Coordinates of C-alpha atoms and ligand atoms in Angstrom, one line a residue:
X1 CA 9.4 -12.8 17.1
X2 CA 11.6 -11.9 20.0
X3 CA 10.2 -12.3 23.8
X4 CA 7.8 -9.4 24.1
X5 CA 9.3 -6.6 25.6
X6 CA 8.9 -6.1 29.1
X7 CA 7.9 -2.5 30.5
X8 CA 10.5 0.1 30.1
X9 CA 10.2 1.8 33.1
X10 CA 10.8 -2.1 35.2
X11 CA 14.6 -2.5 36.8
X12 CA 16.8 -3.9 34.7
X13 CA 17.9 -7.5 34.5
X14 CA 21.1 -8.0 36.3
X15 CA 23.3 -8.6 33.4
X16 CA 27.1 -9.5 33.7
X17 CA 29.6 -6.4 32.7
X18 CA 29.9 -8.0 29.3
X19 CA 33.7 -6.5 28.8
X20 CA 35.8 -7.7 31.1
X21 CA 38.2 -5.2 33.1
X22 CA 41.1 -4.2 31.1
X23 CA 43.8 -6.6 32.4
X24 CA 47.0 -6.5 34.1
X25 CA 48.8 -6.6 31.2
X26 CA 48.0 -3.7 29.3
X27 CA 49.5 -4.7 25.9
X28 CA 46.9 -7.7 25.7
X29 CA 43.8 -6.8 24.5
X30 CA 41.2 -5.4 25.9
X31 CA 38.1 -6.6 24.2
X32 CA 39.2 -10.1 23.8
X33 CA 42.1 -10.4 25.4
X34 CA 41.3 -12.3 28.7
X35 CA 43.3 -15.4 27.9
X36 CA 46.2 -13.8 26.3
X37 CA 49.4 -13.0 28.6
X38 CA 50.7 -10.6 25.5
X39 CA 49.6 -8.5 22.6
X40 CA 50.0 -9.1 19.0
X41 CA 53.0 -8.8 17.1
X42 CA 53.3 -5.8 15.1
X43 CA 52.7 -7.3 11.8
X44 CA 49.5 -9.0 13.2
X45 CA 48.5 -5.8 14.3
X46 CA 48.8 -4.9 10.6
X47 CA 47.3 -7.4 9.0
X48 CA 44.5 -7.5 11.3
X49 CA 43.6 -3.9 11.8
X50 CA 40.7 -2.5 9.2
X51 CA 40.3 1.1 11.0
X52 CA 41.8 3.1 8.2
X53 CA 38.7 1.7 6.1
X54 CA 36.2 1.3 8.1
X55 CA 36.3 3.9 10.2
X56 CA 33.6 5.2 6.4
X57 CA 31.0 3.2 8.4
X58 CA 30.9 5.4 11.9
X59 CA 27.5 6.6 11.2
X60 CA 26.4 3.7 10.6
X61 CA 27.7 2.0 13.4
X62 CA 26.3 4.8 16.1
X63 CA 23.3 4.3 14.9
X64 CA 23.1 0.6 15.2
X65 CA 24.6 1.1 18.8
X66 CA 22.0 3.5 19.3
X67 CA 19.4 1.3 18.1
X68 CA 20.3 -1.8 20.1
X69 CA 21.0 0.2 23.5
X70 CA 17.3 1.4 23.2
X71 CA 15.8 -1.6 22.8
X72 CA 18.1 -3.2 25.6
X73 CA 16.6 -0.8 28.2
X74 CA 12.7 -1.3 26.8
X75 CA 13.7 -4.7 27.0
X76 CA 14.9 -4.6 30.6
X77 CA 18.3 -6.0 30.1
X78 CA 19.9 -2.6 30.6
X79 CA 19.2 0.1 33.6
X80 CA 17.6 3.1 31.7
X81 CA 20.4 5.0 33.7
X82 CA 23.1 2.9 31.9
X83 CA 21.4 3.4 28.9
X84 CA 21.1 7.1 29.1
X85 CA 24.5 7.3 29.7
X86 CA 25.7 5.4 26.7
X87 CA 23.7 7.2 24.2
X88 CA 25.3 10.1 26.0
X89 CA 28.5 8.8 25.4
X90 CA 27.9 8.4 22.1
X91 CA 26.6 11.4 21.0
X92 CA 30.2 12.8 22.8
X93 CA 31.4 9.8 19.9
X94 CA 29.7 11.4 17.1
X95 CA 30.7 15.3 17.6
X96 CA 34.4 14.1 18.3
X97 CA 34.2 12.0 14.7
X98 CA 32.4 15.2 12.8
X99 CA 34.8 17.4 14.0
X100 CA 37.7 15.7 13.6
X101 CA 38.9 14.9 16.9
X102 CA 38.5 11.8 16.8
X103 CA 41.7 9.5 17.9
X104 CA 40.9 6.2 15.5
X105 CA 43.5 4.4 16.6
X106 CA 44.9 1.3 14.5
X107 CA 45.4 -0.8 17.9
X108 CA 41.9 -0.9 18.3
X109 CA 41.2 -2.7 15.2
X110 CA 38.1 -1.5 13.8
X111 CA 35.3 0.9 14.0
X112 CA 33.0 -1.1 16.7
X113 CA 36.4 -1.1 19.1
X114 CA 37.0 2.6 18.6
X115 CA 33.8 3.3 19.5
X116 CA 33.6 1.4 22.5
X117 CA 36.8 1.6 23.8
X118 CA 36.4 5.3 23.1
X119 CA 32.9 4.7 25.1
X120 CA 34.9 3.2 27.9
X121 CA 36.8 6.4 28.2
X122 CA 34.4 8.6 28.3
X123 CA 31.5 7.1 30.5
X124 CA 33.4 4.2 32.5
X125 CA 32.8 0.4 32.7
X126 CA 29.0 0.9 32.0
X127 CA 30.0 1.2 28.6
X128 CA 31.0 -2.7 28.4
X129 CA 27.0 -3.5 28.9
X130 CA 26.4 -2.2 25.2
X131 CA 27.9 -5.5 23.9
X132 CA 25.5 -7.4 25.6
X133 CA 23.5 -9.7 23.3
X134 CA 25.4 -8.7 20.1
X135 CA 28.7 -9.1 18.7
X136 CA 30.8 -7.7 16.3
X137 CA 29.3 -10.1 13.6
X138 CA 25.7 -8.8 13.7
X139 CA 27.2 -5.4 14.2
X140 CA 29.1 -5.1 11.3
X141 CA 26.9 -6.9 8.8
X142 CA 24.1 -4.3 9.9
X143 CA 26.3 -1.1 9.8
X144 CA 27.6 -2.3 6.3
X145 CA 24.1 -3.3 4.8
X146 CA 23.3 0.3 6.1
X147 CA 26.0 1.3 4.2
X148 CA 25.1 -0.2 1.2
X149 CA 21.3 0.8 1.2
X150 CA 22.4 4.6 1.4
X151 CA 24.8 3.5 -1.6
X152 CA 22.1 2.4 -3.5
X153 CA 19.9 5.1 -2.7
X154 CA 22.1 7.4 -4.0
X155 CA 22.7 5.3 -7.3
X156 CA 18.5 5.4 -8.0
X157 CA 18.6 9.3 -7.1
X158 CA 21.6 9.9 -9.3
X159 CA 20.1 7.0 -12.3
X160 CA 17.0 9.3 -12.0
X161 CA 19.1 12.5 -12.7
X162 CA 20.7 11.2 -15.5
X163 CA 17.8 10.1 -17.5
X164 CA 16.4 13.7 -16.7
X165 CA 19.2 15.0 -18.5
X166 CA 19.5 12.6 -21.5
X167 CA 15.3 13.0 -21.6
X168 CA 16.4 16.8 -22.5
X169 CA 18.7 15.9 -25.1
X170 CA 15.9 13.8 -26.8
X171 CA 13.6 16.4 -26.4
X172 CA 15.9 18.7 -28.1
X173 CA 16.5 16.9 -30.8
X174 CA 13.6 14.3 -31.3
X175 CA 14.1 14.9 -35.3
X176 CA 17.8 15.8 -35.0
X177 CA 19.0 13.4 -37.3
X178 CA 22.0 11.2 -37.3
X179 CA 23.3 7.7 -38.4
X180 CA 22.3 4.3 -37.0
X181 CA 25.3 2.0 -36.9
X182 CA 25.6 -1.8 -36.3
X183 CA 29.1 -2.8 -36.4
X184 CA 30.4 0.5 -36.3
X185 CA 29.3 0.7 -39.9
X186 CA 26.6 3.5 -41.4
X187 CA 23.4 0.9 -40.9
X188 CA 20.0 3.4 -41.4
X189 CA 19.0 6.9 -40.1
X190 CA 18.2 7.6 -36.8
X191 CA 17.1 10.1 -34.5
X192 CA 19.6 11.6 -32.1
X193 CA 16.6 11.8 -29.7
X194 CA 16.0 8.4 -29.8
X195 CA 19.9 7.6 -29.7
X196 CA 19.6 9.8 -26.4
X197 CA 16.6 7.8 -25.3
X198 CA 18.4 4.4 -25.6
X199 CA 20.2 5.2 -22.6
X200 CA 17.6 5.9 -20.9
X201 CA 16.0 2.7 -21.2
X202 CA 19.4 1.4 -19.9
X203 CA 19.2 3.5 -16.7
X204 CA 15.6 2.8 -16.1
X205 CA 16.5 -1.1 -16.2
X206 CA 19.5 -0.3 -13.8
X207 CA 17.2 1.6 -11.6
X208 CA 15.1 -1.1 -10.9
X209 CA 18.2 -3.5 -10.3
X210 CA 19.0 -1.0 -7.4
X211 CA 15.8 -1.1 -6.6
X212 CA 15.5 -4.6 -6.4
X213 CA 18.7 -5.0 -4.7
X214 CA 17.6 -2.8 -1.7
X215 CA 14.1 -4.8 -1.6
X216 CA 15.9 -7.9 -0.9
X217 CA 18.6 -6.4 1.1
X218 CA 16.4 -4.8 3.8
X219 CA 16.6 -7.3 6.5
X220 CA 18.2 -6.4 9.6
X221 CA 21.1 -8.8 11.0
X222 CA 21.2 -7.1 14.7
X223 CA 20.8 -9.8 17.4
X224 CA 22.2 -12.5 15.4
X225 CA 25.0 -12.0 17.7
X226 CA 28.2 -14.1 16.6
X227 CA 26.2 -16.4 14.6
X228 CA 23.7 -18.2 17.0
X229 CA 21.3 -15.8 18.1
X230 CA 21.8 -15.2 21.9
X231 CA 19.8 -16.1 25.1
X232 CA 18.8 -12.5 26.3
X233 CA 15.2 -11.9 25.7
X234 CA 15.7 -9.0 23.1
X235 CA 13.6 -7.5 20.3
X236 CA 15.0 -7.9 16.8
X237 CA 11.6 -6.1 15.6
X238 CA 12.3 -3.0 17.6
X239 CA 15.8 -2.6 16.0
X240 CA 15.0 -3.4 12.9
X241 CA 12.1 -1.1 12.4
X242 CA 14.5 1.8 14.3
X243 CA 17.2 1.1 11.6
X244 CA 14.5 1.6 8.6
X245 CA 14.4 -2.5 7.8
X246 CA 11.6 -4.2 6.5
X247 CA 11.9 -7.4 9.0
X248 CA 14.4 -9.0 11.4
X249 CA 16.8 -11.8 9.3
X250 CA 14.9 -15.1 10.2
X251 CA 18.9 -17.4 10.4
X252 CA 21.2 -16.2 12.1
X253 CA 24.2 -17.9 10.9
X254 CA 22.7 -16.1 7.3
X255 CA 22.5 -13.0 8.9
X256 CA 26.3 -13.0 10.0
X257 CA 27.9 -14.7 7.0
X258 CA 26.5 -13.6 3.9
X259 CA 27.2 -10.4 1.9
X260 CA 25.3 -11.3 -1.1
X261 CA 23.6 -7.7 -0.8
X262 CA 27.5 -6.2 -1.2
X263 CA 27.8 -8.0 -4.3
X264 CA 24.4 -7.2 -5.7
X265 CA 25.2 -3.9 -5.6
X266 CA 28.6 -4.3 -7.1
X267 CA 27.0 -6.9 -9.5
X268 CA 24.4 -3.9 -10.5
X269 CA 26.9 -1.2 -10.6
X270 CA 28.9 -3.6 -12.4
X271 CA 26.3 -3.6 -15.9
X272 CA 25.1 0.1 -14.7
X273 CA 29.4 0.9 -15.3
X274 CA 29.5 -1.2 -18.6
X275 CA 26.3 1.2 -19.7
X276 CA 28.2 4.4 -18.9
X277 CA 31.0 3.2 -20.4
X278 CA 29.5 2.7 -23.7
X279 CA 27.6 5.9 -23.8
X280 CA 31.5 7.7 -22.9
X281 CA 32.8 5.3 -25.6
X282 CA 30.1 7.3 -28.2
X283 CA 31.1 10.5 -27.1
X284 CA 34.6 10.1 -27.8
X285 CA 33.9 8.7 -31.2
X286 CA 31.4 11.4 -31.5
X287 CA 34.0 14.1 -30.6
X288 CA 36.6 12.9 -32.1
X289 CA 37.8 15.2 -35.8
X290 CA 36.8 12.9 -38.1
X291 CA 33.1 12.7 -37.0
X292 CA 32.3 15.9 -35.3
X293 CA 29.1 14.7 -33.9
X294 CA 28.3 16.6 -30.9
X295 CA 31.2 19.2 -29.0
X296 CA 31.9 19.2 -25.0
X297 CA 32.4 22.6 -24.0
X298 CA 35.7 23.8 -21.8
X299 CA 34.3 22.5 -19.0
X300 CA 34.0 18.9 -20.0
X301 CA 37.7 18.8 -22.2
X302 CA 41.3 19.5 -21.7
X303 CA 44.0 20.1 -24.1
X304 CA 47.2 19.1 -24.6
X305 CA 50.5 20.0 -23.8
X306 CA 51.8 19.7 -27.2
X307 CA 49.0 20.1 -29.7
X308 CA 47.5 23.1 -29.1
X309 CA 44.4 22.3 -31.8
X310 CA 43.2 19.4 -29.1
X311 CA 40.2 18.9 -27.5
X312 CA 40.5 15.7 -25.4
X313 CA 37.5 14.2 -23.9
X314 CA 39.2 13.0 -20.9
X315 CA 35.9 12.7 -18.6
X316 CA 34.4 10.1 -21.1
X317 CA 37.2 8.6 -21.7
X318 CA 37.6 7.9 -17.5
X319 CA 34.2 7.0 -17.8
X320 CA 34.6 4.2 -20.1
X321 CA 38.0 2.8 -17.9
X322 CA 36.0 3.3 -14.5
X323 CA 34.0 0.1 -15.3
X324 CA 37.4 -1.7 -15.0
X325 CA 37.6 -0.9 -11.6
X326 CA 33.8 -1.8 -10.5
X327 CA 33.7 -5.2 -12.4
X328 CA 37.3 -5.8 -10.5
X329 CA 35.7 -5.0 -7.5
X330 CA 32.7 -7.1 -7.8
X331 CA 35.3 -10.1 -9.3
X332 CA 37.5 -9.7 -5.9
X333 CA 34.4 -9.9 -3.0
X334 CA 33.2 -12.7 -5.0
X335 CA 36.4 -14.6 -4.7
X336 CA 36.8 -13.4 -1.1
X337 CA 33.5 -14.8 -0.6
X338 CA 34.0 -18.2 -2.4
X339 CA 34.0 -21.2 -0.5
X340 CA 34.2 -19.6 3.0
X341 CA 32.4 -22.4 5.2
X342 CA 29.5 -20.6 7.7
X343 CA 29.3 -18.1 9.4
X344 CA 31.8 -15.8 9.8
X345 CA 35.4 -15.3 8.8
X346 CA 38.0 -12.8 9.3
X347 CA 38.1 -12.9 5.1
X348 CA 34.9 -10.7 5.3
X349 CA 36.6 -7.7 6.7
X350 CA 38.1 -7.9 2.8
X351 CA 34.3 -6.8 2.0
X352 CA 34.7 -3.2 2.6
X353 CA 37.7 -1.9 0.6
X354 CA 36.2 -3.5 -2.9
X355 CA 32.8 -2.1 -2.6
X356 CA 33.7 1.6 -1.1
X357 CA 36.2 1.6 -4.0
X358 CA 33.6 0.7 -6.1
X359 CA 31.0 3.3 -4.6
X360 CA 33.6 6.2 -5.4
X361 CA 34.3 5.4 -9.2
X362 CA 30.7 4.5 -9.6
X363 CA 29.1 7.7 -8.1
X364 CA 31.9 10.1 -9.6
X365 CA 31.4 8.2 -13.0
X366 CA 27.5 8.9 -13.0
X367 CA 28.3 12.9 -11.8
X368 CA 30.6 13.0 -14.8
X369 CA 28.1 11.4 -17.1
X370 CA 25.7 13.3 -16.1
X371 CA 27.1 16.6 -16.9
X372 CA 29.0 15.6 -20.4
X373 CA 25.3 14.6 -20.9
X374 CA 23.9 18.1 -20.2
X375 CA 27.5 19.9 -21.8
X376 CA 27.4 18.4 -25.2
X377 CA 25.7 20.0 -28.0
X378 CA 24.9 17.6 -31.1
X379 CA 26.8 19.8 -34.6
X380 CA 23.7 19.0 -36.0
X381 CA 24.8 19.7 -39.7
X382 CA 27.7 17.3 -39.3
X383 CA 24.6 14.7 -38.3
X384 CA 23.0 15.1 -41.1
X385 CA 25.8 14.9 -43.4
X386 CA 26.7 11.3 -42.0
X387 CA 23.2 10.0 -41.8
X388 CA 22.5 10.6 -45.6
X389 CA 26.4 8.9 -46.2
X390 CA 27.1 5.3 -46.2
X391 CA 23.8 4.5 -48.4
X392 CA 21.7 4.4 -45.6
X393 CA 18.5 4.8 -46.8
X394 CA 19.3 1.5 -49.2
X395 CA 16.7 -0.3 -47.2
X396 CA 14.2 2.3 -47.5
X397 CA 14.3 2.0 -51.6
X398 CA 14.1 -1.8 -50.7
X399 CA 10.9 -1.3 -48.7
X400 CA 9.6 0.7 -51.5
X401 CA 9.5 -1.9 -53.8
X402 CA 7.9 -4.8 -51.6
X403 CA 5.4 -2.3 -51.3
X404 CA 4.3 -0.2 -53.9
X405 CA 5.3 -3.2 -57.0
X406 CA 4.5 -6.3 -54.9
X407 CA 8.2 -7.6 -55.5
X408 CA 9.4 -10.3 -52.5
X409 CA 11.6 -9.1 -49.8
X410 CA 14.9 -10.6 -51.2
X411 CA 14.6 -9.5 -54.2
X412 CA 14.0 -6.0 -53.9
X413 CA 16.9 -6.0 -51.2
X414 CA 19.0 -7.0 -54.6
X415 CA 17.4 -4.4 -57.0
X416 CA 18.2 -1.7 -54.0
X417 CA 21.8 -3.0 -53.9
X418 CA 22.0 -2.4 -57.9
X419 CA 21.2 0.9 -56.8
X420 CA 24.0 1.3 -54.5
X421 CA 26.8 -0.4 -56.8
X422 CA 25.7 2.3 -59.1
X423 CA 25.6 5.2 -56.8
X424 CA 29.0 4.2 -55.5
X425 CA 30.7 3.7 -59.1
X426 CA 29.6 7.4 -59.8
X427 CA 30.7 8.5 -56.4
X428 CA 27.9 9.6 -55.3
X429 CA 25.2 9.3 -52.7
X430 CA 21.6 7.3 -53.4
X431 CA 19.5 10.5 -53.1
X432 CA 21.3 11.9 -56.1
X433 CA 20.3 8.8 -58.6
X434 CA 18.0 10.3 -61.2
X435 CA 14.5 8.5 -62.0
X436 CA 16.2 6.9 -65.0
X437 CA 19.3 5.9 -63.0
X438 CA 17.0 3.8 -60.8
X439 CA 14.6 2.7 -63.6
X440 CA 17.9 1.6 -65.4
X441 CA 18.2 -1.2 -62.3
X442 CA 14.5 -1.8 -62.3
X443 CA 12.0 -0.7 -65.1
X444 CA 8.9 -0.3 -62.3
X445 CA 10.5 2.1 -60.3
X446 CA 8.4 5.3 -60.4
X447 CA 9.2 8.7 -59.2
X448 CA 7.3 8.4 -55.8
X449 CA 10.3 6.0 -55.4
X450 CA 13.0 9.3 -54.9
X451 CA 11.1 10.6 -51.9
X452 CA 12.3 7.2 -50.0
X453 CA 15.6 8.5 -50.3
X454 CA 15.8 11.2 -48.6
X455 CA 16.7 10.9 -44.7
X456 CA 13.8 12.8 -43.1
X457 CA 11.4 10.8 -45.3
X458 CA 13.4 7.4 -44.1
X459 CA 13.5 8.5 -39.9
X460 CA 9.8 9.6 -40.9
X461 CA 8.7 6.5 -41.7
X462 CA 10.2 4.3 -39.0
X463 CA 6.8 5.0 -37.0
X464 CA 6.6 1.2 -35.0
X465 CA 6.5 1.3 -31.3
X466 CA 9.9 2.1 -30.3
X467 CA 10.6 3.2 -33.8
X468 CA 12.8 6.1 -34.3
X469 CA 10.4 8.3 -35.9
X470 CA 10.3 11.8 -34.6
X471 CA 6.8 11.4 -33.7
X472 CA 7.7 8.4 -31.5
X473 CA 10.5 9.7 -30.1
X474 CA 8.4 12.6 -28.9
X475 CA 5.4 10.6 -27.5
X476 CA 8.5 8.5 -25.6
X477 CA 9.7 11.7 -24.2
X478 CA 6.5 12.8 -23.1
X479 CA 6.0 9.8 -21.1
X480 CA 9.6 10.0 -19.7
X481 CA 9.0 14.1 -18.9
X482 CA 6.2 12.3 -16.7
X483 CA 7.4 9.4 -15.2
X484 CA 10.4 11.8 -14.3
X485 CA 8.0 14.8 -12.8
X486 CA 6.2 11.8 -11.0
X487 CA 8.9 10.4 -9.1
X488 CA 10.5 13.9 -8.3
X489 CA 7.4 14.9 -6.8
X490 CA 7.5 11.3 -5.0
X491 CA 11.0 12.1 -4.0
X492 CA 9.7 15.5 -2.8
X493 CA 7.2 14.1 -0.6
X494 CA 9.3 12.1 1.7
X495 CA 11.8 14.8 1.8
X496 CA 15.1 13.4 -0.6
X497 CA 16.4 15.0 -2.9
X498 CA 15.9 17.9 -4.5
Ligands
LIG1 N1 36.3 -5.6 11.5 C1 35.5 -6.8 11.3 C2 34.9 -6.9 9.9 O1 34.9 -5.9 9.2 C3 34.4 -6.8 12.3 C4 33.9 -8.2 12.7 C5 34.9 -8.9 13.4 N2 34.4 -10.1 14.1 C6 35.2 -11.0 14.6 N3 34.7 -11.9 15.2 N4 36.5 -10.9 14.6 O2 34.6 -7.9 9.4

């Protein structure tokens, strides 16, 4: 806990003008630039400058200023008439950067220079107390975890609206059925319903990774200052409960050097990536001519310049490459982050360009996803064809015999292979093996035996928890339709999302 605050309305403390006049030389700068006789050579200016990126954080960073400025004047270490003015000031800040008029200028390196030097401009050298007790350390770590909360915020809401659309699918078609594959090969008949609901399971696990992630990230770095904490008597509780954070970061040199919560959330959108990318990887096999599984309508396709019969599914296909670009993203902050000793270094402000990069794909990804999911219609007919194909119900004849003549395991799996090598000589699928064709493999087989073969009977059966059966799939999406209408209403109630 910070020194209790000391009444609001008391004068303030007489602090020093924190920003020093601009000097005599003009081209040194003006933040730091007290020491320096000359301004940086153009290629430092370069290198150095990070305004064209952040400049994504300015909402962020007003708020923060906000925030800090408040407290400062409960805490009597700015002049309520100071403060007024600043906040002034930066409301002037904020309508110049909605509207566009905003002059973000590359010689003033970053967002928290613009803003102040912009500051400086408008409301004079009362503008230079705002830095007092902070520094850009704090201030950036708190305006990019801000950054990255919203960002994850928006992952759960958009998580949540893709499971509401593959929950429809599976409602649809909760005894649509299809083939099961392992290795890409015909394996036993499924459910497209419970295909559907695979995914999400995936995007409820993600969820709670981004739910997680924001738990843990929800600490608020303000008055770390540069990485020692500082000797004005502020109050990192009032900040951090303006700025929505659970608690004040108890080390400071933690609060200004780490950016493990950046990399959590490229590390989650990371596996939530590598899970769209294998639902876009079905679709194109499922759209593709030789299986014919489900269609995308116009709105999800493009053709080609050439062919005039294609259909390409080019919004799943940059799905499944996205994933490239998020794991990349994640791989380069880590290595940025690698073996920098504490606390800060100037190799953080490499932080920002991965994970908004990553933000984009990941958030135009999930909006694509989520409407192929809602475009594609399963050729149901086409489904059906392929799940009886491949033999699939094979294990269903083996299950048969375990149970209706006792026989062990492996050897009715050997008997129901018989079956197969026969089917297969003739050409022809299991379900169209007579009695006596299957009695000519294994005397005891009786006609109860030919129901097994059918698909329905086989996805019928399968009626474990988590099983593919119809009725499973529909008790699943009855629970999801709630859990779903549960957290909308949630969502409702504190006024996000629709
Ligand atoms: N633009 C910097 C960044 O993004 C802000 C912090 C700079 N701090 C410093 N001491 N140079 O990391």
């Amino acid at each position: 806990m910070d020194t209790p605050s000391t009444d609001p309305a008391a004068p303030a403390v007489a602090a020093p003008n924190h920003l020093p006049e601009i000097p005599g030389d003009r081209s040194a700068n003006p933040f730091w630039g007290g020491r320096f006789a000359r301004g940086p050579a153009e290629v430092m200016e370069r290198i150095n400058t990070s305004i064209d990126v952040d400049s994504r954080l300015y909402a962020e960073d007003l708020a923060g200023s906000r925030a800090h400025c408040r407290m400062l004047v409960v805490a009597g270490i700015l002049s309520r008439e100071d403060g007024d003015s600043i906040l002034r000031g930066l409301d002037v800040i904020e309508a110049e950067i909605r509207e566009g008029r905003f002059d973000f200028r590359r010689d003033r390196e970053d967002i928290h220079f613009n803003v102040e030097a912009r500051l400086t401009e408008l409301i004079g050298p009362a503008a230079g107390r705002l830095h007092t007790a902070r520094s850009r350390n704090d201030q950036v770590a708190t305006d990019f975890k801000l950054w990255v909360r919203t960002a994850l915020d928006r992952l759960a809401l958009k998580l949540s609206a893709l499971q509401a659309e593959l929950v429809a699918q599976a409602a649809a078609h909760a005894d649509t059925v299809m083939p099961g594959f392992t290795h890409l090969q015909t394996a036993q008949p499924v459910t497209f319903g419970h295909h559907m609901l695979a995914y999400v399971e995936m995007a409820e696990r993600d969820r709670s990774r981004v739910l997680d992630a924001r738990a843990r990230l929800n600490e608020c770095p303000l008055g770390s200052a540069a990485l020692a904490g500082t000797s004005f008597p502020i109050d990192r509780d009032a900040t951090a409960r303006e700025l929505g954070f659970d608690r004040p970061t108890a080390n400071s040199l933690d609060a200004v050097a780490d950016r493990d919560f950046a990399l959590e959330y490229l590390s989650v959108g990371s596996i939530l990536a590598m899970h769209l990318s294998r639902l876009a990887e079905e679709i194109v096999i499922w759209c593709s001519s030789p299986f014919r599984f489900v269609t995308l309508t116009d709105a999800f396709t493009t053709g080609s310049s050439i062919m005039p019969q294609k259909r390409n599914p080019d919004a799943a296909e940059l799905v499944r490459a996205k994933v490239g670009r998020i794991v990349g993203s994640f791989n380069s902050l880590l290595l940025v982050m690698k073996g920098l000793p504490l606390a800060y270094s100037k190799d953080m402000q490499e932080d920002k360009p991965p994970t908004f990069e990553a933000a984009d794909s990941l958030e135009l990804a999930l909006d694509a996803m989520i409407g192929m999911v809602a475009d594609m219609t399963p050729n149901k007919p086409a489904l059906r064809a392929a799940a009886g194909g491949g033999f699939s119900t094979a294990t269903d004849l083996a299950d048969w015999l375990v149970i209706h003549i006792n026989m062990p395991f492996r050897q009715a799996h050997h008997v129901a292979g018989r079956a197969v090598k026969l089917a297969e000589d003739r050409g022809v699928g299991l379900e169209d093996l007579t009695l006596s064709d299957l009695q000519a493999v294994e005397p005891k087989v009786t006609a109860e035996a030919l129901k097994v073969l059918s698909v329905d009977f086989s996805v019928a059966s399968r009626t474990s928890y988590g099983g593919t059966a119809p009725s499973r799939v529909r008790e699943q999406v009855a629970r999801w339709q709630a859990v779903l209408a549960a957290r909308g209403r949630d969502l409702q109630a504190v006024g996000a999302g629709a």
